[in-house]
Amino acid sequence: MEYMQKHNDQFAVTAASEEDAHRPSIHSEEELDLIFSIHQKRKLTKDLSLQYNNTVYQILIKGIGYAMRGAEVTICEDFDGKVTVLYKGKTQKYTTYKRGEKPQPVADEKTINHVVDQVIKAQQTRSKFKPAIDHPWRRAALPSAQKRTILNCGKGDISTLR
């Protein structure tokens, strides 16, 4: 606290005029928010959607919207995380669709043993499933009389010829 007071006493300069010299802003509050945001260009797909930060944004329009297919739009993200989509300087309404989570990284040589041990443990604790007697997988175990098939050409299958 003392340092700042000494610094201000040493370097402070009084204004030559008491009048405020700042010009008034010609932009509205919304325009200033767009100016002071992060801008990125994206191209719209045929269904008027685009991807930004692992999220799909789809433009909502009235009518067919052929003119906007393949058009370049500007994504403006302010510092609060609010996203605005601009097309030819006008804001567009949109809906969002979240993408899935990013995949887990592949196990490296330091963690592979732990991962393999967890998989083996999960396999050992899994219950054994035995299909019913009439399940399609068990058809191979049926008696040979039920296995015979006839081809469309009228001749018997090789397994049925004697």
JSON list of N, CA and C in Angstrom, two decimals, residues 40-46 48-51 57 68-75:
[
{"chain": "A", "resi": 40, "resn": "GLN", "atom": "N", "xyz": [-14.46, -16.66, -35.22]},
{"chain": "A", "resi": 40, "resn": "GLN", "atom": "CA", "xyz": [-13.97, -17.78, -36.02]},
{"chain": "A", "resi": 40, "resn": "GLN", "atom": "C", "xyz": [-14.89, -17.94, -37.22]},
{"chain": "A", "resi": 41, "resn": "LYS", "atom": "N", "xyz": [-14.33, -18.30, -38.36]},
{"chain": "A", "resi": 41, "resn": "LYS", "atom": "CA", "xyz": [-15.12, -18.52, -39.57]},
{"chain": "A", "resi": 41, "resn": "LYS", "atom": "C", "xyz": [-15.42, -20.01, -39.70]},
{"chain": "A", "resi": 42, "resn": "ARG", "atom": "N", "xyz": [-16.64, -20.33, -40.14]},
{"chain": "A", "resi": 42, "resn": "ARG", "atom": "CA", "xyz": [-17.04, -21.71, -40.39]},
{"chain": "A", "resi": 42, "resn": "ARG", "atom": "C", "xyz": [-17.89, -21.74, -41.66]},
{"chain": "A", "resi": 43, "resn": "LYS", "atom": "N", "xyz": [-17.92, -22.91, -42.31]},
{"chain": "A", "resi": 43, "resn": "LYS", "atom": "CA", "xyz": [-18.75, -23.11, -43.49]},
{"chain": "A", "resi": 43, "resn": "LYS", "atom": "C", "xyz": [-19.95, -23.96, -43.13]},
{"chain": "A", "resi": 44, "resn": "LEU", "atom": "N", "xyz": [-21.12, -23.57, -43.60]},
{"chain": "A", "resi": 44, "resn": "LEU", "atom": "CA", "xyz": [-22.33, -24.32, -43.33]},
{"chain": "A", "resi": 44, "resn": "LEU", "atom": "C", "xyz": [-22.42, -25.54, -44.23]},
{"chain": "A", "resi": 45, "resn": "THR", "atom": "N", "xyz": [-23.00, -26.62, -43.71]},
{"chain": "A", "resi": 45, "resn": "THR", "atom": "CA", "xyz": [-23.22, -27.83, -44.51]},
{"chain": "A", "resi": 45, "resn": "THR", "atom": "C", "xyz": [-24.55, -27.69, -45.24]},
{"chain": "A", "resi": 46, "resn": "LYS", "atom": "N", "xyz": [-24.93, -28.75, -45.95]},
{"chain": "A", "resi": 46, "resn": "LYS", "atom": "CA", "xyz": [-26.18, -28.71, -46.70]},
{"chain": "A", "resi": 46, "resn": "LYS", "atom": "C", "xyz": [-27.40, -28.60, -45.77]},
{"chain": "A", "resi": 48, "resn": "LEU", "atom": "N", "xyz": [-27.44, -26.87, -43.11]},
{"chain": "A", "resi": 48, "resn": "LEU", "atom": "CA", "xyz": [-27.22, -25.60, -42.40]},
{"chain": "A", "resi": 48, "resn": "LEU", "atom": "C", "xyz": [-26.69, -25.81, -40.98]},
{"chain": "A", "resi": 49, "resn": "SER", "atom": "N", "xyz": [-25.74, -26.71, -40.83]},
{"chain": "A", "resi": 49, "resn": "SER", "atom": "CA", "xyz": [-25.13, -26.95, -39.53]},
{"chain": "A", "resi": 49, "resn": "SER", "atom": "C", "xyz": [-23.63, -26.69, -39.62]},
{"chain": "A", "resi": 50, "resn": "LEU", "atom": "N", "xyz": [-23.02, -26.48, -38.47]},
{"chain": "A", "resi": 50, "resn": "LEU", "atom": "CA", "xyz": [-21.58, -26.26, -38.38]},
{"chain": "A", "resi": 50, "resn": "LEU", "atom": "C", "xyz": [-21.11, -26.81, -37.05]},
{"chain": "A", "resi": 51, "resn": "GLN", "atom": "N", "xyz": [-19.79, -27.03, -36.93]},
{"chain": "A", "resi": 51, "resn": "GLN", "atom": "CA", "xyz": [-19.22, -27.56, -35.70]},
{"chain": "A", "resi": 51, "resn": "GLN", "atom": "C", "xyz": [-18.28, -26.52, -35.10]},
{"chain": "A", "resi": 57, "resn": "TYR", "atom": "N", "xyz": [-23.95, -26.82, -34.22]},
{"chain": "A", "resi": 57, "resn": "TYR", "atom": "CA", "xyz": [-24.92, -25.74, -34.26]},
{"chain": "A", "resi": 57, "resn": "TYR", "atom": "C", "xyz": [-25.68, -25.85, -35.56]},
{"chain": "A", "resi": 68, "resn": "MET", "atom": "N", "xyz": [-28.15, -20.30, -48.10]},
{"chain": "A", "resi": 68, "resn": "MET", "atom": "CA", "xyz": [-27.15, -20.39, -47.03]},
{"chain": "A", "resi": 68, "resn": "MET", "atom": "C", "xyz": [-26.32, -21.67, -47.10]},
{"chain": "A", "resi": 69, "resn": "ARG", "atom": "N", "xyz": [-26.67, -22.60, -47.95]},
{"chain": "A", "resi": 69, "resn": "ARG", "atom": "CA", "xyz": [-25.89, -23.85, -48.04]},
{"chain": "A", "resi": 69, "resn": "ARG", "atom": "C", "xyz": [-24.48, -23.52, -48.49]},
{"chain": "A", "resi": 70, "resn": "GLY", "atom": "N", "xyz": [-23.51, -23.99, -47.71]},
{"chain": "A", "resi": 70, "resn": "GLY", "atom": "CA", "xyz": [-22.11, -23.76, -48.06]},
{"chain": "A", "resi": 70, "resn": "GLY", "atom": "C", "xyz": [-21.63, -22.35, -47.78]},
{"chain": "A", "resi": 71, "resn": "ALA", "atom": "N", "xyz": [-22.47, -21.52, -47.19]},
{"chain": "A", "resi": 71, "resn": "ALA", "atom": "CA", "xyz": [-22.09, -20.13, -46.90]},
{"chain": "A", "resi": 71, "resn": "ALA", "atom": "C", "xyz": [-21.12, -20.08, -45.73]},
{"chain": "A", "resi": 72, "resn": "GLU", "atom": "N", "xyz": [-20.34, -19.01, -45.70]},
{"chain": "A", "resi": 72, "resn": "GLU", "atom": "CA", "xyz": [-19.40, -18.81, -44.60]},
{"chain": "A", "resi": 72, "resn": "GLU", "atom": "C", "xyz": [-20.06, -17.95, -43.54]},
{"chain": "A", "resi": 73, "resn": "VAL", "atom": "N", "xyz": [-20.04, -18.42, -42.30]},
{"chain": "A", "resi": 73, "resn": "VAL", "atom": "CA", "xyz": [-20.60, -17.68, -41.18]},
{"chain": "A", "resi": 73, "resn": "VAL", "atom": "C", "xyz": [-19.49, -17.39, -40.18]},
{"chain": "A", "resi": 74, "resn": "THR", "atom": "N", "xyz": [-19.75, -16.43, -39.32]},
{"chain": "A", "resi": 74, "resn": "THR", "atom": "CA", "xyz": [-18.78, -16.07, -38.29]},
{"chain": "A", "resi": 74, "resn": "THR", "atom": "C", "xyz": [-19.34, -16.48, -36.94]},
{"chain": "A", "resi": 75, "resn": "ILE", "atom": "N", "xyz": [-18.53, -17.20, -36.18]},
{"chain": "A", "resi": 75, "resn": "ILE", "atom": "CA", "xyz": [-18.89, -17.59, -34.82]},
{"chain": "A", "resi": 75, "resn": "ILE", "atom": "C", "xyz": [-18.23, -16.59, -33.88]}
]
